[in-house]
N, CA, C and O of each residue as an XYZ file, in Angstrom:
440
protein
N      10.548      7.252      1.476
C       9.527      7.818      2.176
C       9.074      9.021      1.924
O       7.914      9.381      2.124
N       9.793      9.567      1.560
C       9.586     10.925      1.719
C       9.081     12.317      2.308
O       7.927     12.086      2.669
N       9.279     13.194      2.488
C       9.786     13.915      3.406
C       8.414     14.950      4.197
O       7.995     15.567      5.176
N       8.212     14.465      2.755
C       6.319     15.301      2.999
C       5.599     15.992      4.903
O       4.868     15.390      5.689
N       6.124     17.187      5.009
C       4.963     17.225      6.164
C       3.396     16.250      6.857
O       3.065     15.644      7.876
N       2.917     16.574      5.715
C       1.783     15.820      5.231
C       1.671     13.826      5.541
O       2.365     12.910      5.099
N       0.816     13.833      6.212
C       0.258     12.096      6.420
C       0.335     11.457      4.985
O       1.246     10.745      4.562
N      -0.498     11.747      4.498
C      -0.814     11.409      2.991
C       0.240     11.846      1.894
O       0.091     12.262      0.745
N       0.938     11.692      2.377
C       2.253     12.281      1.431
C       2.939     11.462      1.500
O       4.080     11.924      1.470
N       2.948      9.818      1.631
C       3.504      8.666      2.332
C       5.118      8.771      2.901
O       6.260      8.499      2.532
N       4.436      9.321      3.985
C       5.431      9.588      5.456
C       4.524      8.884      6.359
O       3.375      8.470      6.203
N       5.623      8.845      7.690
C       4.983      7.528      7.529
C       3.755      7.592      8.865
O       3.631      8.773      9.190
N       2.843      6.683      9.703
C       2.001      6.907      9.712
C       1.707      7.007     11.337
O       2.018      6.050     12.046
N       1.073      8.246     11.939
C       0.944      7.589     13.634
C       1.990      6.541     14.186
O       2.709      6.076     13.302
N       2.203      6.116     15.347
C       2.671      5.038     15.521
C       3.484      3.978     14.706
O       3.710      2.785     14.904
N       3.923      5.060     13.481
C       5.356      3.716     12.805
C       6.645      4.174     12.416
O       6.943      4.749     11.369
N       7.366      3.863     13.356
C       9.592      4.617     12.667
C       9.303      4.415     11.224
O       8.503      3.731     10.586
N      10.378      5.378     10.904
C      11.018      4.894      9.765
C      11.109      3.595      9.862
O      10.148      2.927      9.480
N      12.172      3.003     10.343
C      12.060      1.711     10.489
C      11.823      1.203     10.172
O      12.350      0.665      9.198
N      10.680      0.858     10.762
C       9.643     -0.388     11.074
C       9.067      0.322      9.108
O       9.529     -0.383      8.211
N       8.580      0.999      8.837
C       8.088      1.376      7.014
C       8.968      0.444      6.261
O       8.671     -0.246      5.285
N      10.405      0.572      7.052
C      11.335      0.198      6.020
C      11.181     -1.464      6.068
O      11.198     -2.296      5.161
N      11.068     -1.555      7.099
C      10.640     -3.583      7.297
C       9.532     -3.894      6.990
O       9.212     -5.037      7.317
N       8.664     -3.193      6.376
C       7.534     -3.632      6.243
C       7.417     -3.043      4.566
O       6.224     -2.859      4.323
N       7.960     -2.830      3.821
C       8.848     -2.737      2.977
C       9.026     -4.335      2.425
O       8.311     -5.210      1.937
N      10.747     -4.104      2.903
C      10.618     -5.700      2.129
C      10.297     -6.433      2.370
O      10.462     -7.445      1.689
N       9.353     -6.429      3.947
C       8.499     -7.794      4.200
C       7.073     -7.923      2.398
O       6.704     -9.021      1.981
N       6.669     -6.750      1.830
C       5.817     -7.080      1.163
C       6.728     -7.164      0.318
O       5.944     -7.625     -0.511
N       8.039     -7.127     -0.440
C       8.879     -7.836     -1.411
C       9.073     -8.979     -0.800
O       8.976    -10.049     -1.401
N       9.290     -8.914      0.124
C       9.554    -10.470      0.304
C       8.095    -11.965      0.484
O       8.299    -13.103      0.062
N       6.830    -11.555      1.142
C       6.251    -12.285      1.199
C       4.468    -11.368      0.197
O       3.360    -11.894      0.082
N       4.750    -10.471     -0.128
C       3.586     -9.821     -1.038
C       2.132     -9.186     -0.634
O       1.514     -9.563      0.361
N       1.665     -8.176     -1.529
C       0.964     -7.493     -0.388
C      -0.717     -8.524      0.066
O      -1.127     -9.571     -0.433
N      -1.143     -7.913      0.849
C      -1.926     -8.706      1.273
C      -1.835     -9.708      2.103
O      -2.838    -10.417      2.182
N      -0.526    -10.100      3.033
C      -0.059    -11.487      2.894
C      -0.171    -10.664      4.021
O       0.829    -10.035      4.368
N      -1.208    -10.559      4.648
C      -0.852    -10.014      6.374
C      -0.722    -10.654      7.610
O      -0.315    -10.159      8.662
N      -1.319    -12.453      7.271
C      -0.809    -13.090      8.562
C       0.250    -13.356      8.554
O       0.878    -12.996      9.549
N       0.986    -14.081      7.507
C       2.765    -14.455      6.983
C       3.920    -13.238      7.473
O       5.096    -13.183      7.834
N       2.517    -12.129      7.179
C       4.523    -10.937      7.820
C       3.811    -10.804      9.469
O       4.477    -10.567     10.477
N       2.600    -10.980      9.442
C       2.491    -10.655     11.142
C       3.178    -12.092     11.897
O       3.656    -11.982     13.026
N       3.185    -14.184     10.777
C       3.254    -14.358     12.261
C       5.234    -14.585     11.968
O       5.961    -15.449     12.458
N       5.701    -13.139     10.752
C       7.314    -13.666     10.168
C       7.804    -12.912     11.910
O       8.997    -12.826     12.202
N       6.721    -12.447     12.874
C       7.802    -11.659     14.114
C       8.469    -10.007     14.156
O       8.713     -9.155     15.010
N       8.639    -10.253     11.916
C       9.559     -8.972     12.203
C       8.510     -7.006     12.564
O       8.986     -5.881     12.721
N       7.552     -7.330     12.556
C       6.908     -6.006     13.225
C       5.781     -6.429     13.895
O       4.629     -6.704     13.560
N       6.327     -6.414     14.804
C       5.938     -7.304     16.777
C       4.705     -6.163     17.397
O       5.145     -5.020     17.274
N       3.520     -6.176     17.923
C       2.469     -5.081     18.038
C       2.145     -4.523     16.790
O       1.842     -3.334     16.686
N       2.197     -5.441     15.655
C       1.188     -4.545     14.289
C      -0.282     -5.040     14.732
O      -0.591     -5.600     15.784
N      -1.363     -4.569     13.299
C      -2.420     -5.374     12.771
C      -2.526     -5.600     11.518
O      -1.737     -4.952     10.830
N      -3.221     -6.290     10.975
C      -3.281     -5.945     10.488
C      -4.162     -5.011      9.724
O      -3.912     -4.824      8.533
N      -5.171     -4.407     10.296
C      -6.111     -2.864      9.484
C      -4.441     -1.779      9.718
O      -4.242     -1.121      8.696
N      -3.352     -1.546     10.811
C      -2.668     -1.327     10.074
C      -1.566     -1.411      9.275
O      -1.247     -0.340      8.758
N      -0.723     -2.585      8.952
C       0.104     -3.319      8.460
C      -0.579     -2.483      6.694
O      -0.061     -2.048      5.666
N      -2.295     -2.693      7.371
C      -2.590     -2.464      4.926
C      -2.747     -0.773      4.274
O      -2.758     -0.097      3.245
N      -2.875     -0.733      6.086
C      -2.646      0.890      6.149
C      -1.698      1.557      5.959
O      -1.525      2.751      5.718
N      -1.582      1.400      5.982
C       0.789      1.241      5.920
C       0.324      1.786      4.610
O      -0.213      2.780      4.122
N       1.184     -0.289      4.054
C       0.531     -0.549      2.520
C      -0.129      0.189      1.706
O       0.139     -0.022      0.523
N      -1.365      1.460      2.041
C      -1.591      2.411      1.307
C      -1.035      3.500      1.115
O      -1.147      4.113      0.054
N      -0.323      3.924      2.150
C      -0.323      5.545      2.174
C       1.758      5.103      0.505
O       2.105      5.859     -0.402
N       2.400      3.786      0.884
C       3.441      3.727      0.967
C       3.147      3.029     -0.612
O       4.270      2.808     -1.066
N       2.381      2.713     -1.355
C       1.957      2.112     -2.811
C       0.675      3.557     -2.948
O      -0.106      3.198     -3.828
N       0.405      4.427     -2.613
C      -0.086      6.113     -2.831
C      -1.122      5.634     -3.619
O      -1.116      6.277     -4.669
N      -2.226      4.605     -3.604
C      -3.023      3.459     -3.374
C      -4.518      3.275     -2.670
O      -4.510      2.783     -1.542
N      -5.403      3.521     -3.072
C      -6.329      3.043     -1.966
C      -7.359      1.978     -1.432
O      -8.141      1.688     -0.527
N      -6.587      1.454     -3.101
C      -7.559     -0.169     -2.813
C      -5.901     -0.946     -3.413
O      -4.952     -0.438     -4.011
N      -6.074     -1.925     -3.066
C      -4.816     -2.699     -2.482
C      -4.939     -4.204     -3.272
O      -4.219     -5.192     -3.127
N      -6.171     -4.005     -4.203
C      -6.661     -5.091     -4.864
C      -5.719     -5.617     -6.265
O      -5.588     -6.738     -6.757
N      -5.362     -4.785     -6.505
C      -3.994     -5.321     -7.721
C      -3.714     -5.747     -7.241
O      -4.211     -6.863     -7.092
N      -2.881     -5.439     -6.656
C      -1.514     -5.452     -6.050
C      -1.465     -7.072     -5.218
O      -0.389     -7.659     -5.110
N      -2.886     -7.725     -4.619
C      -2.497     -8.737     -3.795
C      -2.159     -9.758     -4.536
O      -2.541    -10.203     -5.619
N      -0.680    -10.306     -3.072
C      -0.212    -11.357     -3.192
C       1.361    -10.847     -4.117
O       2.495    -11.312     -3.999
N       0.963     -9.976     -4.826
C       2.117     -9.677     -5.928
C       3.875     -9.107     -4.600
O       3.929     -8.742     -3.425
N       4.718     -9.291     -5.450
C       5.726     -9.186     -4.608
C       6.106     -7.742     -5.526
O       6.541     -7.931     -6.662
N       6.003     -6.822     -5.213
C       6.199     -5.283     -5.762
C       7.686     -4.495     -5.457
O       8.428     -4.832     -4.534
N       7.992     -3.323     -6.461
C       9.439     -2.419     -6.198
C       8.001     -1.322     -5.295
O       7.089     -0.647     -5.771
N       8.315     -1.538     -4.220
C       7.004     -0.330     -3.840
C       7.935      1.183     -4.386
O       7.263      1.826     -5.192
N       8.660      1.516     -4.225
C       9.257      2.702     -5.088
C       8.424      2.842     -5.729
O       7.336      3.408     -5.626
N       8.960      2.263     -6.519
C       8.246      2.232     -8.644
C       6.797      2.633     -8.304
O       6.456      3.708     -8.798
N       5.502      1.728     -7.261
C       4.530      2.050     -7.732
C       4.186      2.549     -7.076
O       3.012      2.179     -7.060
N       4.354      3.635     -5.970
C       4.114      4.413     -5.358
C       4.964      5.647     -7.055
O       4.131      6.142     -7.815
N       6.022      5.837     -7.254
C       6.258      6.464     -8.142
C       5.024      6.698     -9.280
O       4.883      7.802     -9.805
N       4.001      5.365     -9.663
C       3.832      5.272    -11.249
C       2.669      6.325    -10.570
O       2.286      7.396    -11.040
N       2.321      5.787     -9.553
C       0.863      5.923     -8.913
C       0.727      7.478     -8.705
O      -0.240      8.022     -9.239
N       1.872      8.468     -7.758
C       2.267      9.623     -7.775
C       2.481     10.195     -9.260
O       2.846     11.347     -9.495
N       2.296      9.552     -9.895
C       2.690     10.624    -12.060
C       1.188     10.185    -12.568
O       0.892     10.340    -13.753
N       0.507      9.782    -11.886
C      -1.169      9.679    -12.581
C      -1.366     10.940    -12.459
O      -0.990     11.735    -11.598
N      -2.627     11.193    -14.348
C      -3.220     12.428    -14.287
C      -3.947     11.697    -14.241
O      -3.905     10.487    -14.020
N      -5.307     12.900    -14.612
C      -6.863     12.913    -14.076
C      -7.324     11.632    -13.650
O      -7.994     10.848    -14.322
N      -6.857     11.455    -12.320
C      -7.441      9.958    -11.370
C      -7.934     10.847    -10.330
O      -7.307     11.881    -10.099
N      -9.087     10.535     -9.614
C      -9.146     11.243     -8.911
C      -8.521     10.496     -7.027
O      -8.242      9.400     -6.540
N      -8.558     11.304     -6.783
C      -7.595     10.972     -5.365
C      -8.117     11.334     -4.017
O      -8.349     12.535     -3.877
N      -8.371     10.506     -2.917
C      -8.302     11.069     -1.432
C      -7.634     10.812     -0.891
O      -7.410      9.606     -0.788
N      -6.524     12.143      0.129
C      -6.245     12.275      0.762
C      -4.543     11.524      1.070
O      -3.810     10.947      1.872
N      -4.770     12.366     -0.933
C      -3.638     12.244     -1.136
C      -3.524     10.645     -2.540
O      -2.883     10.572     -3.588
N      -4.481      9.616     -1.846
C      -4.654      8.237     -2.322
C      -5.592      7.963     -3.940
O      -6.692      8.459     -4.187
N      -5.030      7.324     -4.590
C      -6.186      7.209     -5.758
C      -6.874      6.717     -5.146
O      -6.482      5.951     -4.266
N      -8.446      7.008     -5.410
C      -9.045      5.853     -5.543
C      -9.084      5.723     -6.757
O      -8.609      6.275     -7.749
N     -10.366      4.092     -6.282
C     -11.489      4.209     -7.807
C     -12.851      4.383     -7.258
O     -13.538      3.955     -6.331
N     -12.937      5.295     -8.359
C     -14.551      5.800     -8.838
C     -15.141      5.624    -10.171
O     -14.745      5.509    -11.331
N     -16.496      5.655     -9.385
C     -17.348      5.175    -10.774
C     -18.395      3.599     -9.712
O     -18.887      3.547     -8.585
N     -18.305      2.739    -10.709
C     -19.106      1.890    -10.458
C     -18.508      0.716    -10.181
O     -17.613      0.750    -11.025
N     -18.328     -0.525     -9.473
C     -17.436     -1.550     -8.940
C     -17.595     -2.492    -11.278
O     -18.618     -2.538    -11.962
N     -16.667     -2.817    -11.534
C     -16.307     -3.609    -12.373
C     -17.099     -4.927    -12.515
O     -16.972     -5.817    -11.675
N     -17.824     -5.035    -13.462
C     -18.310     -6.640    -13.417
C     -17.127     -7.486    -14.185
O     -16.366     -7.369    -15.146
N     -17.360     -8.125    -13.466
C     -16.967     -9.247    -14.661
C     -16.053     -8.871    -15.624
O     -14.874     -8.552    -15.472
N     -16.779     -8.948    -16.730
C     -16.881     -8.889    -18.109
C     -16.410     -7.917    -18.548
O     -16.151     -7.861    -19.750
N     -16.111     -6.660    -17.540
C     -15.391     -5.677    -17.559
C     -13.945     -5.292    -17.362
O     -13.432     -4.278    -17.836
N     -13.146     -6.474    -16.391
C     -12.110     -7.303    -16.140
C     -11.576     -8.388    -17.296
O     -10.436     -8.777    -17.551
N     -12.714     -8.675    -17.817
C     -11.945     -9.416    -18.692
C     -11.258     -8.773    -20.064
O     -10.396     -9.432    -20.646
N     -11.702     -7.343    -20.614
C     -11.440     -6.446    -21.464
C      -9.972     -5.697    -20.638
O      -9.388     -4.748    -21.160
């Protein structure tokens, strides 16, 4: 999870304990990224909202857009490491962000 003092350097967000973050990590590996309702229905993180799950997952993965990971059961630490190692990318608050126009269907096929 990192020991950095900055909120955006993969530390837990306000309202999240280290234990809850580890539970979320396991839930993401079990249910998949973006499967917020299934995670909430499992009652492993009582009191959390979909927005909180999404925000903490962004921090865990180091990427603002989670669309590429939707439904995938990932090694969270590996993905975060890969995103941290990316060079020549735009970042906002430490998270890799997509910049430029949204890709068209043609662009995604390539």
